[in-house]
Tab-separated table of C-alpha atoms in Angstrom:
chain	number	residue	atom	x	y	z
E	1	UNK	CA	-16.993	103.491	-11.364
E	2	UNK	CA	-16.800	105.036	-14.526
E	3	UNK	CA	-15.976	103.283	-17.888
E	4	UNK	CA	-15.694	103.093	-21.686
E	5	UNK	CA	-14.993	101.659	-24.649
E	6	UNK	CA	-11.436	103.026	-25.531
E	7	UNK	CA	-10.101	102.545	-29.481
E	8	UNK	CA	-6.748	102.201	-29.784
E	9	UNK	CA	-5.221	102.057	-33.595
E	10	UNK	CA	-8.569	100.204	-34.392
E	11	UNK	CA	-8.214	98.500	-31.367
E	12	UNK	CA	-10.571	98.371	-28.150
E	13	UNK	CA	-9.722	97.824	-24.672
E	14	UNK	CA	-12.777	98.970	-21.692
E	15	UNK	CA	-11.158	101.252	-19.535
E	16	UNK	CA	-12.580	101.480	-15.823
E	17	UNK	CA	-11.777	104.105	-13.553
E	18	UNK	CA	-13.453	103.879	-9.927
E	19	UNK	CA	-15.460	106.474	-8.105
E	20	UNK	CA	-12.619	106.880	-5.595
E	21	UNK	CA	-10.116	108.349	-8.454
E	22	UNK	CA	-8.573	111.682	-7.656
E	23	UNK	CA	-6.271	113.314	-10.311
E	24	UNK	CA	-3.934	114.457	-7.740
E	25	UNK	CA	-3.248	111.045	-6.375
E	26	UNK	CA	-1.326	108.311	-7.933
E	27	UNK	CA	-3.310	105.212	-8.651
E	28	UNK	CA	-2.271	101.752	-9.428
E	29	UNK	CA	-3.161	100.060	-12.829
E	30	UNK	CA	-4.543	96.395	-13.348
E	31	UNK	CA	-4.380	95.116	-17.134
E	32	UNK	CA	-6.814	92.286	-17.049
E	33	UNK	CA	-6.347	89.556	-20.538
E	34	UNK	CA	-9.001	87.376	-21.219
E	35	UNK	CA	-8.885	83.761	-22.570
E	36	UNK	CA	-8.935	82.086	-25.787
E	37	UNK	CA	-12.021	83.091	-27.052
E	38	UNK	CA	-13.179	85.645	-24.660
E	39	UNK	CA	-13.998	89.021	-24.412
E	40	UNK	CA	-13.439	91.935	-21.911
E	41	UNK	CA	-16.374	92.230	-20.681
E	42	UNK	CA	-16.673	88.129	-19.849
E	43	UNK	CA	-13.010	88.550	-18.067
E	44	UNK	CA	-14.203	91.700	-15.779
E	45	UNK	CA	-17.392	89.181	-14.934
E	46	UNK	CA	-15.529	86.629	-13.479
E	47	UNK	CA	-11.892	87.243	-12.390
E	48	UNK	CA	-12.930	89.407	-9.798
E	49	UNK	CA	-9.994	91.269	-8.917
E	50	UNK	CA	-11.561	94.584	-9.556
E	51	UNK	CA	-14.225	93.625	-7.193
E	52	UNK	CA	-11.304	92.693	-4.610
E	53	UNK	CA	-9.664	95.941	-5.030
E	54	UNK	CA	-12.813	97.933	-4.202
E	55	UNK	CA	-12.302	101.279	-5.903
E	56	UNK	CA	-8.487	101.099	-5.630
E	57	UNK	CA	-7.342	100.935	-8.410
E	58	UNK	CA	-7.895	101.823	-12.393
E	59	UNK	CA	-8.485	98.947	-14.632
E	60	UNK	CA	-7.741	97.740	-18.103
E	61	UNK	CA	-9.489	94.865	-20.206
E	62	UNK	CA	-7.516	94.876	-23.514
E	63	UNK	CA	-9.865	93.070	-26.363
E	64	UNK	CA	-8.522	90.108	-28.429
E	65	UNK	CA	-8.510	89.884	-31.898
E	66	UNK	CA	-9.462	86.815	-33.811
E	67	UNK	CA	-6.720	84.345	-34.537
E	68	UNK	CA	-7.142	82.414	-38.178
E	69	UNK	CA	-5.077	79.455	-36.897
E	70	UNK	CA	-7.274	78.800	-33.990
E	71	UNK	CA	-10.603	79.252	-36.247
E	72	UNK	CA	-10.970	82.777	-35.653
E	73	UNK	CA	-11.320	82.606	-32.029
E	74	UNK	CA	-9.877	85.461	-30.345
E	75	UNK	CA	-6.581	85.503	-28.490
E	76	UNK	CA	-3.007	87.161	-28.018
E	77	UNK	CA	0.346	87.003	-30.376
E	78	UNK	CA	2.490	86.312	-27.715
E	79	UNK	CA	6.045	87.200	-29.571
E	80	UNK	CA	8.108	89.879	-27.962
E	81	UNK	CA	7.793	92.020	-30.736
E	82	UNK	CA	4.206	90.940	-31.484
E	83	UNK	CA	0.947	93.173	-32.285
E	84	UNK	CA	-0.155	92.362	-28.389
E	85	UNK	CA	2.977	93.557	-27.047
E	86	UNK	CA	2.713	96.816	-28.918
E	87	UNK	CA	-1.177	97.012	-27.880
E	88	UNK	CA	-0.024	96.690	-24.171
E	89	UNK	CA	2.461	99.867	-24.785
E	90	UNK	CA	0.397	102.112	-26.458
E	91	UNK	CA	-3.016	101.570	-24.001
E	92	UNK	CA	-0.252	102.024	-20.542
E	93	UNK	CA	0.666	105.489	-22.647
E	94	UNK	CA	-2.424	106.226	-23.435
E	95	UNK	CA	-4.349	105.726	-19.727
E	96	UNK	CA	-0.801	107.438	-18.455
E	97	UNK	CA	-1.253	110.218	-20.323
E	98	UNK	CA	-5.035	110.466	-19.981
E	99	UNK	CA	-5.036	109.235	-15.796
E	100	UNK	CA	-2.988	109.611	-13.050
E	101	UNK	CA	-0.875	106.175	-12.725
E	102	UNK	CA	1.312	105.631	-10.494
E	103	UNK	CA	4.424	104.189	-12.811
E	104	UNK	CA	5.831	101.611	-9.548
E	105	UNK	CA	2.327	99.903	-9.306
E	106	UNK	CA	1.361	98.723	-12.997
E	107	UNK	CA	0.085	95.235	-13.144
E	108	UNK	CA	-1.499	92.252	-14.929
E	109	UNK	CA	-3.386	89.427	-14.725
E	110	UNK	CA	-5.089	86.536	-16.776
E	111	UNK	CA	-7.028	83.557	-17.267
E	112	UNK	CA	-5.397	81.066	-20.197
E	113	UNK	CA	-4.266	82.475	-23.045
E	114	UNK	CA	-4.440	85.731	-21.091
E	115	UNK	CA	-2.458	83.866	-18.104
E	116	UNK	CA	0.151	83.215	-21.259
E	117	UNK	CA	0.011	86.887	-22.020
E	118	UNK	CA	0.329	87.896	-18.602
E	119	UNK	CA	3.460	86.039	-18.212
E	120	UNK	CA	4.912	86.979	-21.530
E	121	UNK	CA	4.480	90.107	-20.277
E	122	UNK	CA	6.397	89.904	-17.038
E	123	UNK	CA	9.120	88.746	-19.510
E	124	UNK	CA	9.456	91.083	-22.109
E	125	UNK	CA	8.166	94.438	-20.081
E	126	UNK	CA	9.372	93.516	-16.892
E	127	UNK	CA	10.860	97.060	-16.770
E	128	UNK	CA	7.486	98.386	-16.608
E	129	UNK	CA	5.706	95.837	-14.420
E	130	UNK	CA	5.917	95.464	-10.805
E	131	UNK	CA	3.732	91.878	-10.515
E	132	UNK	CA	1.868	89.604	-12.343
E	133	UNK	CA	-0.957	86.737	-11.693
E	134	UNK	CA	-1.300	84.437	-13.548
E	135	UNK	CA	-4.324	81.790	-13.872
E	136	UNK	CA	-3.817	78.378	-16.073
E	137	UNK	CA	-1.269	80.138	-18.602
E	138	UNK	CA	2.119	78.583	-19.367
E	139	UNK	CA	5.624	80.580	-20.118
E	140	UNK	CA	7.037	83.253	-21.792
E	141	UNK	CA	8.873	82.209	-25.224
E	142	UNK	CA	11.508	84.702	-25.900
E	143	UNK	CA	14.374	86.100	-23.860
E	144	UNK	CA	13.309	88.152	-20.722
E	145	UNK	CA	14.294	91.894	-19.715
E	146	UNK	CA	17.094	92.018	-17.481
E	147	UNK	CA	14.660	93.340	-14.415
E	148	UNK	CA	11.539	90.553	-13.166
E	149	UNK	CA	8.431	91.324	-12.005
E	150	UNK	CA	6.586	89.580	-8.422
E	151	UNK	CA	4.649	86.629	-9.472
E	152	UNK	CA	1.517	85.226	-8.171
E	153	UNK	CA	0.693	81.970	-9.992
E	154	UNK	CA	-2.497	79.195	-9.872
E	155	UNK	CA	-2.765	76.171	-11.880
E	156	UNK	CA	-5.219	72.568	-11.923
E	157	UNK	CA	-3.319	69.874	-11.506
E	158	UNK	CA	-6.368	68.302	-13.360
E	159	UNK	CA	-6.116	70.864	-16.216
E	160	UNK	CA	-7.078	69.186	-19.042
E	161	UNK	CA	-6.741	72.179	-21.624
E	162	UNK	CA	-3.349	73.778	-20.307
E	163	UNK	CA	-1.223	70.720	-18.709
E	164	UNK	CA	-0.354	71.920	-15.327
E	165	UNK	CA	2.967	71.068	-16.678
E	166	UNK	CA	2.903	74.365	-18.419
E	167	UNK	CA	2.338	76.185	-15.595
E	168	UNK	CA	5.060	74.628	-13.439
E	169	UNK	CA	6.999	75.811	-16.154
E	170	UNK	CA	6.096	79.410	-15.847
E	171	UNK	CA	6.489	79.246	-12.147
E	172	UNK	CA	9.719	77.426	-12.690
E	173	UNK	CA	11.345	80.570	-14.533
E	174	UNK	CA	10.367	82.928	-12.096
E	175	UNK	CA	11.708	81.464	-9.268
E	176	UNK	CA	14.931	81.390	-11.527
E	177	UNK	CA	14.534	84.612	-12.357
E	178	UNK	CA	14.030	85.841	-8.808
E	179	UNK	CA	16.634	84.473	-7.477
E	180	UNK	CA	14.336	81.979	-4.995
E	181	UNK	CA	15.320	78.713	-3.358
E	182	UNK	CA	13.149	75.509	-3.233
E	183	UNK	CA	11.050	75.618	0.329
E	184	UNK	CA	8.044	77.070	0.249
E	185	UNK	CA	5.778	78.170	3.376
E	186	UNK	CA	2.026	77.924	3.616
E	187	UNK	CA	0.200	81.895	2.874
E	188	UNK	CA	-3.298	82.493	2.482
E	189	UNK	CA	-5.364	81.306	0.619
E	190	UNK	CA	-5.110	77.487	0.596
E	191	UNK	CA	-3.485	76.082	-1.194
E	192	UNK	CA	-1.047	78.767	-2.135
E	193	UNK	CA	2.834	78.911	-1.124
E	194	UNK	CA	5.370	81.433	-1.346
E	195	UNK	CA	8.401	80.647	-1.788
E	196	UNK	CA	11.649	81.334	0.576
E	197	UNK	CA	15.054	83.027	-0.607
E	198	UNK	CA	13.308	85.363	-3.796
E	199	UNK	CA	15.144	88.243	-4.121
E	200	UNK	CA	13.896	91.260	-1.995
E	201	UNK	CA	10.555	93.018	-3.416
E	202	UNK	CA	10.339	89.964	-6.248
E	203	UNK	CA	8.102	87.060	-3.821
E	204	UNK	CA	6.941	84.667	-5.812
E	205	UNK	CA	3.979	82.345	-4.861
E	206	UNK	CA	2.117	78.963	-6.361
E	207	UNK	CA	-1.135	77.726	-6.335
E	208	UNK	CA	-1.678	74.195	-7.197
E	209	UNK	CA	-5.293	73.174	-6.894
E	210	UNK	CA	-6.929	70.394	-7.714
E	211	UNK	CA	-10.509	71.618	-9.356
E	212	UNK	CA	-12.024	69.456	-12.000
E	213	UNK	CA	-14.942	71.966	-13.086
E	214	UNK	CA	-14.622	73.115	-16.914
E	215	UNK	CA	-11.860	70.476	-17.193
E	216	UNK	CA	-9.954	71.607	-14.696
E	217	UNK	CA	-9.274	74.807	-16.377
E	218	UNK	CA	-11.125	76.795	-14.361
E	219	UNK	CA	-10.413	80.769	-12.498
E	220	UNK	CA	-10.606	79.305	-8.871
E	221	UNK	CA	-12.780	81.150	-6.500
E	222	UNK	CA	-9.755	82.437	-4.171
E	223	UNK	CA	-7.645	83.678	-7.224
E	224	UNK	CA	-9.436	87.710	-7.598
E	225	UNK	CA	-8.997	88.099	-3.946
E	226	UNK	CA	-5.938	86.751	-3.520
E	227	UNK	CA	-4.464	88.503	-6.525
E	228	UNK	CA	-5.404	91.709	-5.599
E	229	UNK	CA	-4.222	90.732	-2.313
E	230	UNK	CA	-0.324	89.846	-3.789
E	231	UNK	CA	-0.114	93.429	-5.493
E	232	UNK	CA	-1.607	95.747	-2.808
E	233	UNK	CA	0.980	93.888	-0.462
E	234	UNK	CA	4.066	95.174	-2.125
E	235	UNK	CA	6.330	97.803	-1.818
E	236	UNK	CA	8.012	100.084	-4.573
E	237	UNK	CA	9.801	97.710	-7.191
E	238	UNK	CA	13.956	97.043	-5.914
């Protein structure tokens, strides 16, 4: 695979665009978000859903920038209008422009803080997004797009640094969202459910696990697979 360093308005991202690429062939695009005080190059280490996808796919690792409040560690604003947001738009028209994306399969993913950015981001560019997977992040705060985005979400029930409360939560407003009812049925991998009744094209499935590495917080060995898994399944966006 081929990547860089990319420098948006002072801004990086790493921008990595597999062997198999072909101008003349639409290719999805993964944004990956790393946690609170992470880097890109940590989150393309361990989430493994590039690994998963196995040349299919281009691949974006946005880069944090340090947060005073939370003693300069880096992170995401996660307002609808906020600097992250605005990074997310100009790096999908930049790759766009640069690439040849496929606009119906534009995705992201994240661990944390970048599972909160993830989700905010199935909120507030839902019109852009077809899925998103999310790993120990919590819910959007701000009022959604009209459209909604699939939704593949894990959370500890021993998380001791993002209450798994947080990411029933998330969960919670996607099933809303998408229209879903309350039964669920079993789907690889353990212990993941999908649930029934979601709105064609918008499935929506839940991982609860029950890990107590790194206080629970932890990117669970399934999730990269499974992720990748979620958004190569589905068809064009309803």
């Amino acid at each position: 695979a081929a990547e860089r360093t990319a420098s948006v308005a002072e801004r990086e991202y790493l921008l990595v665009v597999p062997e198999s690429y072909d101008p003349g062939t639409p290719m999805p695009l993964v944004f990956a978000w790393h946690g609170r005080g992470g880097n890109f190059d940590l989150a393309r280490l361990y989430f493994g859903v590039e690994q998963a996808a196995s040349g299919q796919a281009i691949f974006v690792y946005p880069q944090g920038l340090p947060i005073e409040s939370m003693g300069g560690a880096t992170g995401w604003d996660l307002a609808p209008t906020g600097i992250d947001v605005d990074f997310f738009d100009t790096m999908l028209a930049e790759v766009s422009s640069e690439l040849c994306v496929d606009p119906e399969r534009v995705f992201t993913t994240g661990h944390s803080f970048g599972g909160y950015m993830s989700n905010a981001l199935g909120c507030f560019r839902a019109s852009v997004l077809r899925a998103m997977g999310s790993v120990a992040g919590g819910p959007p705060f701000g009022a959604c797009e009209d459209e909604s985005v699939a939704a593949w979400i894990t959370h500890g029930t021993e998380d001791q640094v993002v209450p798994f409360s947080q990411g029933e939560s998330s969960r919670d407003a996607l099933l809303e969202r998408n229209g879903c009812g309350d039964t669920t049925a079993a789907v690889d991998p353990s212990p993941c459910e999908a649930y029934d009744g979601c709105a064609e094209g918008l499935p929506v499935v839940w991982c609860a696990h029950s890990e107590t590495d790194i206080m629970g917080h932890v990117w669970p060995d399934y999730a990269g697979a499974a992720i990748w898994a979620f958004f190569e399944g589905l068809g064009p966006k309803p």
